């Protein structure tokens, strides 16, 4: 029997939508310094820009789901950018709202000095602040009413994306072929990377009043994804798109009041990936072969102990788990990769006293790894209400509120397993439900060999319609952006 759509992971899509909005509203537009110089003006007013946020449908339609506003100003030490977003969608007919706020301070050379990012929804709050000191950034991550601190080394001081296009001026400005590569830091995922910006094409689109204007196509490659912006000669961003999400430059009034539908778009239906034929008895599937197309899959770790990938064809084979675990937790290992999967990390507080106490209550006496992993999965499945949350939650917070969708199930399972000495990770990909594939999160746990487990569906092991694309925390999960909105799936072989 198919699981109802309320079990499908909302965070995988909407959380990454928030990430997209954050990146895009701080990407592509010229900061005041260059704009003022270009216009030979001496205005002191902040620069405010408004955008409508739209989801692009395969039939060419666009659903307006929100708006974004950025405000840029020169300050004594450099520049300040404030950005707000508002997004409204429906989840199984229930309207949900998510808001984000960010503040970025840079020096006169656009190098990051301070960042503050907040996401609010459903009475929940996720916040990250970062202060750059030398070649380090000191982070504070606030979730579940608690604050975690983390210090990250930076190979170079990042240049925030709102300043990247302006730095093309050093290469001759908005001229086809001009390219700049700069260090970038994403506070939401706490990921350091390189951003490569290229001017690829000169355009003459029609303005709203019918006039022809000169504009340029600017592509930003970052963390394996490509964002495309249309920028006019003055440096104003007219449109920017990544995956199936577009932000259109609008007036304040238009952003706030125009193009809204009476009912917000239903998120699960927007996020679905249709297939050419049905998969019978998907929850019982032990083998599945599909062809993946339409998206960049380069460098994604699609192959593992249960998946093989070659020439665009992904084959999933679910082996039977071992008769019993080969060790009693905790696992003792010198393998650095395995040790990392035993350690706490931001939002996976496996060393928190409440997490440890709950795990020991679930498994009060030492038993083999396989039984421990299975018992934990059953407990998470039975004790979390299947209710979507539009938020970034920590494992500790999930334990407190006892509800959520796939991301909450997966993060809590990871923390509980690690607290007992079982290596565990979060897997992100797609799962087949009700005739289509939807973005989803589940787990892999080590019991002497790796076993996929879906605590949301109550599966141990998870069925073969779970197509893993990436594994890890938010810094890795963002890689799924490169396939969202573009992926096509053809079923080649069913169970």
Short mmCIF file of C-alpha atoms in Angstrom, two decimals:
data_model
loop_
_atom_site.label_atom_id
_atom_site.label_comp_id
_atom_site.label_asym_id
_atom_site.label_seq_id
_atom_site.Cartn_x
_atom_site.Cartn_y
_atom_site.Cartn_z
CA UNK A 1 0.00 0.00 0.00
CA UNK A 2 1.30 3.46 -0.87
CA UNK A 3 2.04 5.86 1.95
CA UNK A 4 0.02 9.08 1.99
CA UNK A 5 1.69 12.24 0.76
CA UNK A 6 1.70 13.73 4.24
CA UNK A 7 4.69 11.48 4.88
CA UNK A 8 6.70 13.04 2.07
CA UNK A 9 9.58 15.27 3.10
CA UNK A 10 8.70 18.94 2.86
CA UNK A 11 12.00 20.21 4.21
CA UNK A 12 14.11 18.73 1.42
CA UNK A 13 12.31 20.95 -1.07
CA UNK A 14 11.24 23.98 0.93
CA UNK A 15 14.33 24.22 3.10
CA UNK A 16 16.44 24.29 -0.03
CA UNK A 17 14.01 26.82 -1.48
CA UNK A 18 14.89 29.07 1.44
CA UNK A 19 18.55 28.49 0.66
CA UNK A 20 17.95 29.41 -2.98
CA UNK A 21 16.14 32.58 -1.99
CA UNK A 22 18.96 33.54 0.36
CA UNK A 23 21.59 32.98 -2.31
CA UNK A 24 19.67 34.72 -5.03
CA UNK A 25 18.67 37.83 -3.15
CA UNK A 26 22.30 38.26 -2.21
CA UNK A 27 23.61 37.39 -5.66
CA UNK A 28 23.90 39.27 -8.99
CA UNK A 29 23.03 42.88 -8.09
CA UNK A 30 25.60 45.62 -7.96
CA UNK A 31 26.19 47.08 -4.49
CA UNK A 32 25.86 50.82 -3.98
CA UNK A 33 29.55 51.56 -4.43
CA UNK A 34 29.63 50.51 -8.09
CA UNK A 35 26.14 51.73 -8.90
CA UNK A 36 26.94 55.21 -7.57
CA UNK A 37 30.24 55.32 -9.44
CA UNK A 38 28.60 54.19 -12.66
CA UNK A 39 25.89 56.82 -12.39
CA UNK A 40 28.27 59.52 -11.15
CA UNK A 41 25.70 60.22 -8.46
CA UNK A 42 26.01 61.03 -4.80
CA UNK A 43 22.87 59.59 -3.27
CA UNK A 44 22.88 58.64 0.39
CA UNK A 45 19.63 56.69 0.29
CA UNK A 46 19.64 52.94 0.73
CA UNK A 47 19.12 50.92 -2.41
CA UNK A 48 15.98 48.80 -2.13
CA UNK A 49 15.03 46.06 -4.59
CA UNK A 50 11.88 43.92 -4.72
CA UNK A 51 11.39 40.54 -6.39
CA UNK A 52 8.51 38.15 -6.88
CA UNK A 53 9.41 34.51 -6.21
CA UNK A 54 7.89 32.03 -8.66
CA UNK A 55 7.96 28.29 -9.25
CA UNK A 56 8.17 27.26 -12.90
CA UNK A 57 5.89 24.43 -13.97
CA UNK A 58 6.60 21.97 -16.83
CA UNK A 59 3.61 23.39 -18.73
CA UNK A 60 5.23 26.84 -18.73
CA UNK A 61 3.05 28.32 -16.00
CA UNK A 62 4.51 30.15 -13.03
CA UNK A 63 3.12 30.03 -9.52
CA UNK A 64 3.91 33.02 -7.35
CA UNK A 65 4.86 31.76 -3.91
CA UNK A 66 6.44 34.80 -2.33
CA UNK A 67 8.55 37.90 -2.55
CA UNK A 68 12.00 39.10 -1.56
CA UNK A 69 13.36 42.50 -0.67
CA UNK A 70 16.97 43.61 -0.40
CA UNK A 71 18.24 46.89 0.98
CA UNK A 72 21.85 47.91 0.46
CA UNK A 73 23.72 50.79 2.03
CA UNK A 74 27.23 52.10 2.42
CA UNK A 75 28.52 52.21 5.99
CA UNK A 76 31.72 53.54 7.52
CA UNK A 77 33.50 50.18 7.30
CA UNK A 78 32.17 49.06 3.91
CA UNK A 79 28.72 47.83 2.92
CA UNK A 80 25.62 46.44 4.58
CA UNK A 81 22.96 44.28 2.90
CA UNK A 82 19.63 43.43 4.55
CA UNK A 83 17.38 40.89 2.87
CA UNK A 84 13.92 39.57 3.73
CA UNK A 85 11.84 36.87 2.07
CA UNK A 86 8.24 35.77 2.50
CA UNK A 87 6.92 32.50 1.03
CA UNK A 88 3.40 31.10 1.16
CA UNK A 89 2.48 27.58 0.08
CA UNK A 90 -0.02 24.84 0.86
CA UNK A 91 0.86 21.43 2.25
CA UNK A 92 -1.97 18.96 1.82
CA UNK A 93 -4.39 21.87 1.74
CA UNK A 94 -3.03 23.65 4.82
CA UNK A 95 -1.43 27.04 4.22
CA UNK A 96 2.11 27.45 5.53
CA UNK A 97 4.26 30.58 5.69
CA UNK A 98 8.02 30.86 5.91
CA UNK A 99 10.04 34.03 6.44
CA UNK A 100 13.78 34.60 6.29
CA UNK A 101 15.84 37.62 7.33
CA UNK A 102 19.53 38.16 6.75
CA UNK A 103 22.09 40.86 7.40
CA UNK A 104 25.52 40.90 5.79
CA UNK A 105 28.38 43.29 6.60
CA UNK A 106 31.42 43.49 4.34
CA UNK A 107 34.48 45.70 4.22
CA UNK A 108 35.18 48.15 1.40
CA UNK A 109 36.60 45.29 -0.70
CA UNK A 110 33.36 43.30 -0.22
CA UNK A 111 35.01 40.71 2.05
CA UNK A 112 32.69 39.18 4.60
CA UNK A 113 32.90 40.55 8.13
CA UNK A 114 29.60 39.51 9.73
CA UNK A 115 26.49 37.57 8.73
CA UNK A 116 23.16 37.00 10.49
CA UNK A 117 20.55 34.63 9.00
CA UNK A 118 17.15 33.79 10.55
CA UNK A 119 14.39 31.50 9.28
CA UNK A 120 10.98 31.58 10.98
CA UNK A 121 7.95 29.37 10.40
CA UNK A 122 5.26 27.53 12.33
CA UNK A 123 6.37 29.09 15.66
CA UNK A 124 9.87 27.74 15.03
CA UNK A 125 13.12 29.61 14.57
CA UNK A 126 16.51 28.73 13.12
CA UNK A 127 19.32 31.28 13.33
CA UNK A 128 22.97 31.41 12.31
CA UNK A 129 25.36 34.27 13.04
CA UNK A 130 28.97 34.42 11.96
CA UNK A 131 31.85 36.75 12.78
CA UNK A 132 35.01 36.62 10.65
CA UNK A 133 38.23 36.91 12.62
CA UNK A 134 41.36 36.53 10.55
CA UNK A 135 41.07 33.32 8.54
CA UNK A 136 38.34 31.86 10.75
CA UNK A 137 34.63 32.38 11.09
CA UNK A 138 33.07 31.98 14.53
CA UNK A 139 29.52 30.68 14.22
CA UNK A 140 26.58 30.48 16.58
CA UNK A 141 23.70 28.21 15.54
CA UNK A 142 20.45 28.71 17.44
CA UNK A 143 17.75 26.02 17.37
CA UNK A 144 15.41 24.53 19.94
CA UNK A 145 16.16 27.43 22.27
CA UNK A 146 19.80 26.34 22.55
CA UNK A 147 22.90 27.79 20.93
CA UNK A 148 25.75 25.75 19.50
CA UNK A 149 29.11 27.33 18.74
CA UNK A 150 31.43 26.32 15.93
CA UNK A 151 34.67 27.75 14.55
CA UNK A 152 35.57 27.05 10.92
CA UNK A 153 38.86 27.69 9.19
CA UNK A 154 38.61 29.69 5.97
CA UNK A 155 41.23 29.16 3.25
CA UNK A 156 40.39 32.70 2.11
CA UNK A 157 38.13 35.38 3.54
CA UNK A 158 34.86 34.93 1.60
CA UNK A 159 33.38 37.49 -0.74
CA UNK A 160 29.61 37.41 -0.34
CA UNK A 161 27.61 36.78 -3.52
CA UNK A 162 25.91 40.17 -3.62
CA UNK A 163 29.31 41.60 -4.45
CA UNK A 164 30.47 39.11 -7.08
CA UNK A 165 28.90 40.71 -10.14
CA UNK A 166 30.28 44.10 -9.16
CA UNK A 167 33.76 42.67 -9.04
CA UNK A 168 33.42 41.81 -12.72
CA UNK A 169 34.16 45.50 -13.19
CA UNK A 170 37.79 44.66 -12.53
CA UNK A 171 37.65 42.37 -15.59
CA UNK A 172 36.10 45.01 -17.82
CA UNK A 173 32.55 45.08 -16.53
CA UNK A 174 29.50 43.39 -18.04
CA UNK A 175 31.19 42.16 -21.19
CA UNK A 176 30.63 38.74 -22.76
CA UNK A 177 33.42 36.38 -21.74
CA UNK A 178 34.39 38.17 -18.55
CA UNK A 179 34.82 35.76 -15.65
CA UNK A 180 35.67 36.04 -11.98
CA UNK A 181 36.18 33.31 -9.38
CA UNK A 182 35.89 34.16 -5.71
CA UNK A 183 35.67 32.46 -2.31
CA UNK A 184 32.15 32.15 -0.93
CA UNK A 185 30.64 31.14 2.41
CA UNK A 186 27.04 30.04 2.91
CA UNK A 187 25.96 30.60 6.54
CA UNK A 188 22.81 28.48 6.23
CA UNK A 189 24.73 25.33 5.33
CA UNK A 190 28.05 26.47 6.84
CA UNK A 191 29.78 25.61 3.59
CA UNK A 192 32.89 27.24 2.10
CA UNK A 193 33.24 27.01 -1.67
CA UNK A 194 34.29 28.86 -4.79
CA UNK A 195 31.84 30.83 -6.90
CA UNK A 196 32.57 31.28 -10.61
CA UNK A 197 30.72 34.09 -12.38
CA UNK A 198 30.66 34.45 -16.17
CA UNK A 199 29.03 36.91 -18.54
CA UNK A 200 27.83 34.56 -21.28
CA UNK A 201 25.53 36.51 -23.59
CA UNK A 202 24.38 40.00 -24.63
CA UNK A 203 20.60 40.32 -24.87
CA UNK A 204 18.04 42.90 -25.96
CA UNK A 205 14.88 41.98 -24.05
CA UNK A 206 11.77 44.14 -24.14
CA UNK A 207 11.06 46.25 -21.08
CA UNK A 208 7.60 46.37 -19.50
CA UNK A 209 6.71 49.41 -21.64
CA UNK A 210 7.85 47.66 -24.84
CA UNK A 211 11.20 49.43 -25.15
CA UNK A 212 14.24 47.36 -26.11
CA UNK A 213 16.95 47.40 -23.46
CA UNK A 214 20.46 46.02 -23.35
CA UNK A 215 21.05 43.28 -20.81
CA UNK A 216 23.44 40.43 -20.14
CA UNK A 217 23.10 36.80 -19.17
CA UNK A 218 25.29 36.13 -16.12
CA UNK A 219 25.87 32.58 -14.89
CA UNK A 220 27.04 31.83 -11.35
CA UNK A 221 28.37 28.33 -10.69
CA UNK A 222 28.48 27.54 -7.01
CA UNK A 223 28.52 24.21 -5.13
CA UNK A 224 27.71 22.28 -8.30
CA UNK A 225 24.68 24.42 -9.19
CA UNK A 226 24.24 27.12 -11.80
CA UNK A 227 22.14 30.23 -11.30
CA UNK A 228 21.29 32.37 -14.32
CA UNK A 229 20.64 36.10 -14.02
CA UNK A 230 19.59 38.71 -16.56
CA UNK A 231 21.34 41.97 -15.63
CA UNK A 232 20.87 45.32 -17.37
CA UNK A 233 23.66 47.75 -18.25
CA UNK A 234 23.25 49.61 -14.96
CA UNK A 235 23.74 46.42 -12.98
CA UNK A 236 20.09 45.90 -12.07
CA UNK A 237 19.04 42.26 -11.86
CA UNK A 238 15.85 41.78 -13.87
CA UNK A 239 15.45 38.04 -13.46
CA UNK A 240 17.32 35.16 -11.84
CA UNK A 241 16.64 31.44 -12.05
CA UNK A 242 18.00 28.28 -10.47
CA UNK A 243 16.41 24.85 -10.79
CA UNK A 244 12.68 25.53 -11.28
CA UNK A 245 12.60 28.70 -9.18
CA UNK A 246 12.66 32.20 -10.67
CA UNK A 247 12.86 35.60 -9.03
CA UNK A 248 11.53 38.50 -11.12
CA UNK A 249 12.33 42.16 -10.46
CA UNK A 250 9.07 43.91 -9.51
CA UNK A 251 7.92 47.12 -7.92
CA UNK A 252 7.15 46.99 -4.23
CA UNK A 253 3.42 47.09 -4.92
CA UNK A 254 3.62 44.32 -7.52
CA UNK A 255 5.73 42.09 -5.29
CA UNK A 256 3.28 42.46 -2.42
CA UNK A 257 -0.06 42.43 -4.23
CA UNK A 258 0.09 41.17 -7.82
CA UNK A 259 0.03 37.69 -9.44
CA UNK A 260 -1.01 35.88 -6.26
CA UNK A 261 -3.49 33.02 -6.66
CA UNK A 262 -6.53 32.60 -4.46
CA UNK A 263 -5.08 29.35 -3.17
CA UNK A 264 -1.33 28.86 -2.73
CA UNK A 265 0.39 26.18 -4.77
CA UNK A 266 0.44 22.75 -3.14
CA UNK A 267 4.06 21.91 -2.43
CA UNK A 268 4.07 18.11 -2.80
CA UNK A 269 2.52 18.37 -6.27
CA UNK A 270 5.00 21.03 -7.34
CA UNK A 271 7.91 18.92 -6.17
CA UNK A 272 6.86 15.64 -7.79
CA UNK A 273 8.89 13.96 -10.53
CA UNK A 274 6.52 11.99 -12.80
CA UNK A 275 7.45 8.64 -14.35
CA UNK A 276 6.47 6.93 -17.58
CA UNK A 277 4.92 3.86 -15.97
CA UNK A 278 3.83 2.76 -12.49
CA UNK A 279 5.92 0.71 -10.09
CA UNK A 280 3.84 -2.12 -8.59
CA UNK A 281 4.01 -2.72 -4.84
CA UNK A 282 6.74 -0.11 -4.28
CA UNK A 283 7.04 -0.73 -0.53
CA UNK A 284 7.97 -4.35 -1.28
CA UNK A 285 10.48 -3.54 -4.04
CA UNK A 286 13.91 -5.09 -3.61
CA UNK A 287 15.30 -4.16 -7.03
CA UNK A 288 14.68 -1.25 -9.38
CA UNK A 289 16.40 0.12 -12.48
CA UNK A 290 15.76 3.65 -13.74
CA UNK A 291 17.31 6.07 -16.18
CA UNK A 292 18.13 9.54 -14.83
CA UNK A 293 18.29 12.41 -17.30
CA UNK A 294 17.86 16.15 -17.63
CA UNK A 295 20.09 17.12 -14.70
CA UNK A 296 23.80 17.39 -14.00
CA UNK A 297 24.82 14.30 -12.08
CA UNK A 298 28.57 14.80 -12.43
CA UNK A 299 30.54 14.21 -9.24
CA UNK A 300 27.48 13.13 -7.26
CA UNK A 301 28.21 9.97 -5.22
CA UNK A 302 25.42 7.85 -6.67
CA UNK A 303 27.20 4.52 -6.29
CA UNK A 304 27.35 2.65 -2.98
CA UNK A 305 26.70 -0.80 -1.53
CA UNK A 306 23.05 -0.76 -2.68
CA UNK A 307 23.25 1.40 -5.83
CA UNK A 308 25.21 1.25 -9.09
CA UNK A 309 25.25 4.08 -11.62
CA UNK A 310 26.65 4.02 -15.14
CA UNK A 311 25.72 5.77 -18.40
CA UNK A 312 22.72 7.43 -16.79
CA UNK A 313 21.26 4.16 -15.48
CA UNK A 314 20.77 3.73 -11.74
CA UNK A 315 20.16 0.24 -10.36
CA UNK A 316 19.11 -0.23 -6.75
CA UNK A 317 19.40 -3.62 -5.09
CA UNK A 318 18.30 -4.07 -1.49
CA UNK A 319 20.18 -6.95 0.16
CA UNK A 320 18.73 -8.72 3.14
CA UNK A 321 20.25 -7.36 6.36
CA UNK A 322 22.62 -9.69 8.19
CA UNK A 323 21.14 -12.22 10.60
CA UNK A 324 22.49 -10.14 13.45
CA UNK A 325 24.88 -7.30 14.03
CA UNK A 326 28.56 -8.16 14.00
CA UNK A 327 29.32 -6.05 17.09
CA UNK A 328 27.73 -4.62 20.19
CA UNK A 329 27.69 -0.82 20.22
CA UNK A 330 29.60 1.35 20.70
CA UNK A 331 31.75 0.75 17.64
CA UNK A 332 35.47 1.31 18.16
CA UNK A 333 37.23 2.32 14.96
CA UNK A 334 40.31 4.17 13.73
CA UNK A 335 38.70 4.99 10.38
CA UNK A 336 38.37 8.82 10.34
CA UNK A 337 35.33 8.76 8.04
CA UNK A 338 33.56 6.25 10.25
CA UNK A 339 34.51 8.17 13.39
CA UNK A 340 32.94 11.31 11.91
CA UNK A 341 29.64 9.42 11.63
CA UNK A 342 29.78 8.72 15.37
CA UNK A 343 30.31 12.35 16.38
CA UNK A 344 27.80 15.12 17.12
CA UNK A 345 27.51 17.96 14.65
CA UNK A 346 25.37 21.10 14.36
CA UNK A 347 21.69 20.05 14.45
CA UNK A 348 22.65 16.42 15.24
CA UNK A 349 23.26 16.72 19.00
CA UNK A 350 24.07 13.09 19.72
CA UNK A 351 25.90 14.09 22.91
CA UNK A 352 22.97 16.08 24.34
CA UNK A 353 21.84 14.63 27.69
CA UNK A 354 18.21 14.40 26.55
CA UNK A 355 19.17 12.52 23.37
CA UNK A 356 21.47 10.15 25.28
CA UNK A 357 18.85 9.50 27.97
CA UNK A 358 16.14 8.76 25.39
CA UNK A 359 18.38 6.38 23.46
CA UNK A 360 19.24 4.47 26.64
CA UNK A 361 15.57 4.29 27.52
CA UNK A 362 14.77 2.81 24.10
CA UNK A 363 17.68 0.34 24.31
CA UNK A 364 18.26 -0.12 28.07
CA UNK A 365 20.73 -3.01 27.80
CA UNK A 366 23.55 -3.70 25.37
CA UNK A 367 22.38 -5.74 22.38
CA UNK A 368 23.84 -6.38 18.94
CA UNK A 369 24.09 -3.55 16.41
CA UNK A 370 21.41 -4.84 14.05
CA UNK A 371 18.76 -5.16 16.76
CA UNK A 372 19.72 -1.77 18.20
CA UNK A 373 19.34 -0.11 14.79
CA UNK A 374 15.99 -1.80 14.16
CA UNK A 375 14.58 -0.92 17.60
CA UNK A 376 15.58 2.73 17.22
CA UNK A 377 13.89 2.92 13.81
CA UNK A 378 10.67 1.46 15.19
CA UNK A 379 10.66 3.89 18.11
CA UNK A 380 11.17 6.96 15.90
CA UNK A 381 8.45 5.78 13.52
CA UNK A 382 5.96 5.11 16.33
CA UNK A 383 6.63 8.21 18.43
CA UNK A 384 6.78 11.06 15.90
CA UNK A 385 3.57 12.56 14.54
CA UNK A 386 3.71 12.66 10.75
CA UNK A 387 3.18 16.40 10.34
CA UNK A 388 5.21 18.53 7.89
CA UNK A 389 7.30 21.34 9.35
CA UNK A 390 8.59 24.28 7.35
CA UNK A 391 11.74 24.82 9.32
CA UNK A 392 15.29 23.65 9.92
CA UNK A 393 15.06 21.65 13.12
CA UNK A 394 17.69 20.03 15.28
CA UNK A 395 17.47 16.48 16.60
CA UNK A 396 17.05 17.85 20.12
CA UNK A 397 14.13 20.00 19.00
CA UNK A 398 12.49 17.05 17.23
CA UNK A 399 12.75 15.02 20.43
CA UNK A 400 10.95 17.83 22.26
CA UNK A 401 8.10 18.44 19.81
CA UNK A 402 7.70 14.80 18.64
CA UNK A 403 6.50 15.68 15.14
CA UNK A 404 7.80 16.35 11.68
CA UNK A 405 8.29 14.94 8.22
CA UNK A 406 11.15 12.91 6.80
CA UNK A 407 13.92 15.31 7.76
CA UNK A 408 12.87 15.32 11.41
CA UNK A 409 12.67 11.51 11.47
CA UNK A 410 16.08 11.20 9.83
CA UNK A 411 17.86 13.74 12.04
CA UNK A 412 16.49 12.26 15.27
CA UNK A 413 17.35 8.73 14.17
CA UNK A 414 20.91 9.83 13.34
CA UNK A 415 21.38 11.43 16.76
CA UNK A 416 19.93 8.47 18.68
CA UNK A 417 22.04 5.95 16.76
CA UNK A 418 25.26 7.92 17.20
CA UNK A 419 24.60 8.41 20.90
CA UNK A 420 24.71 4.61 21.30
CA UNK A 421 27.83 4.21 19.18
CA UNK A 422 26.24 3.27 15.84
CA UNK A 423 27.61 5.15 12.79
CA UNK A 424 24.67 6.77 10.99
CA UNK A 425 24.11 9.36 8.28
CA UNK A 426 21.24 11.14 6.53
CA UNK A 427 20.56 10.21 2.89
CA UNK A 428 18.72 12.59 0.56
CA UNK A 429 17.09 11.64 -2.70
CA UNK A 430 13.72 10.57 -4.05
CA UNK A 431 11.14 7.93 -3.19
CA UNK A 432 8.22 6.56 -5.21
CA UNK A 433 4.78 7.30 -3.74
CA UNK A 434 1.35 7.42 -5.38
CA UNK A 435 2.59 7.17 -8.96
CA UNK A 436 5.52 9.61 -8.88
CA UNK A 437 8.85 10.32 -7.20
CA UNK A 438 9.12 12.90 -4.43
CA UNK A 439 12.13 14.37 -2.62
CA UNK A 440 12.74 12.53 0.62
CA UNK A 441 15.23 11.89 3.44
CA UNK A 442 16.07 8.66 5.25
CA UNK A 443 19.11 7.03 6.90
CA UNK A 444 21.94 4.61 6.46
CA UNK A 445 23.23 2.89 9.61
CA UNK A 446 26.29 0.69 10.05
CA UNK A 447 25.67 -2.67 11.75
CA UNK A 448 28.73 -4.47 10.39
CA UNK A 449 27.57 -3.47 6.93
CA UNK A 450 25.53 -0.50 5.78
CA UNK A 451 21.73 -0.82 5.90
CA UNK A 452 19.26 1.78 4.59
CA UNK A 453 16.46 2.54 7.03
CA UNK A 454 13.40 4.75 6.60
CA UNK A 455 12.01 5.64 10.01
CA UNK A 456 9.31 7.78 8.38
CA UNK A 457 7.89 4.81 6.48
CA UNK A 458 8.80 2.33 9.22
CA UNK A 459 11.04 0.35 6.85
CA UNK A 460 14.12 -1.67 7.81
CA UNK A 461 15.61 -1.97 5.24
CA UNK A 462 14.22 0.80 3.04
CA UNK A 463 12.70 -0.38 -0.25
CA UNK A 464 14.38 -0.08 -3.66
CA UNK A 465 12.37 2.95 -4.76
CA UNK A 466 14.57 5.04 -2.45
CA UNK A 467 17.00 6.65 -4.91
CA UNK A 468 19.87 8.19 -2.94
CA UNK A 469 21.40 11.30 -4.52
CA UNK A 470 23.54 12.73 -1.68
CA UNK A 471 24.39 11.97 1.94
CA UNK A 472 25.32 14.15 4.89
CA UNK A 473 24.30 17.35 6.65
CA UNK A 474 23.06 20.63 5.22
CA UNK A 475 26.45 21.33 3.65
CA UNK A 476 26.05 18.18 1.53
CA UNK A 477 22.27 18.25 1.09
CA UNK A 478 22.52 21.48 -0.88
CA UNK A 479 24.05 19.46 -3.73
CA UNK A 480 20.59 18.13 -4.56
CA UNK A 481 19.74 21.61 -5.86
CA UNK A 482 21.52 20.73 -9.08
CA UNK A 483 18.87 18.10 -9.95
CA UNK A 484 15.74 19.77 -8.59
CA UNK A 485 13.42 21.04 -11.30
CA UNK A 486 15.40 19.34 -14.05
CA UNK A 487 15.48 15.64 -13.22
CA UNK A 488 13.60 13.17 -15.41
CA UNK A 489 13.14 9.53 -14.41
CA UNK A 490 12.39 6.65 -16.78
CA UNK A 491 11.53 3.29 -15.21
CA UNK A 492 13.47 0.54 -17.00
CA UNK A 493 12.96 -2.47 -14.76
CA UNK A 494 10.44 -2.94 -11.97
CA UNK A 495 10.39 -5.56 -9.20
#
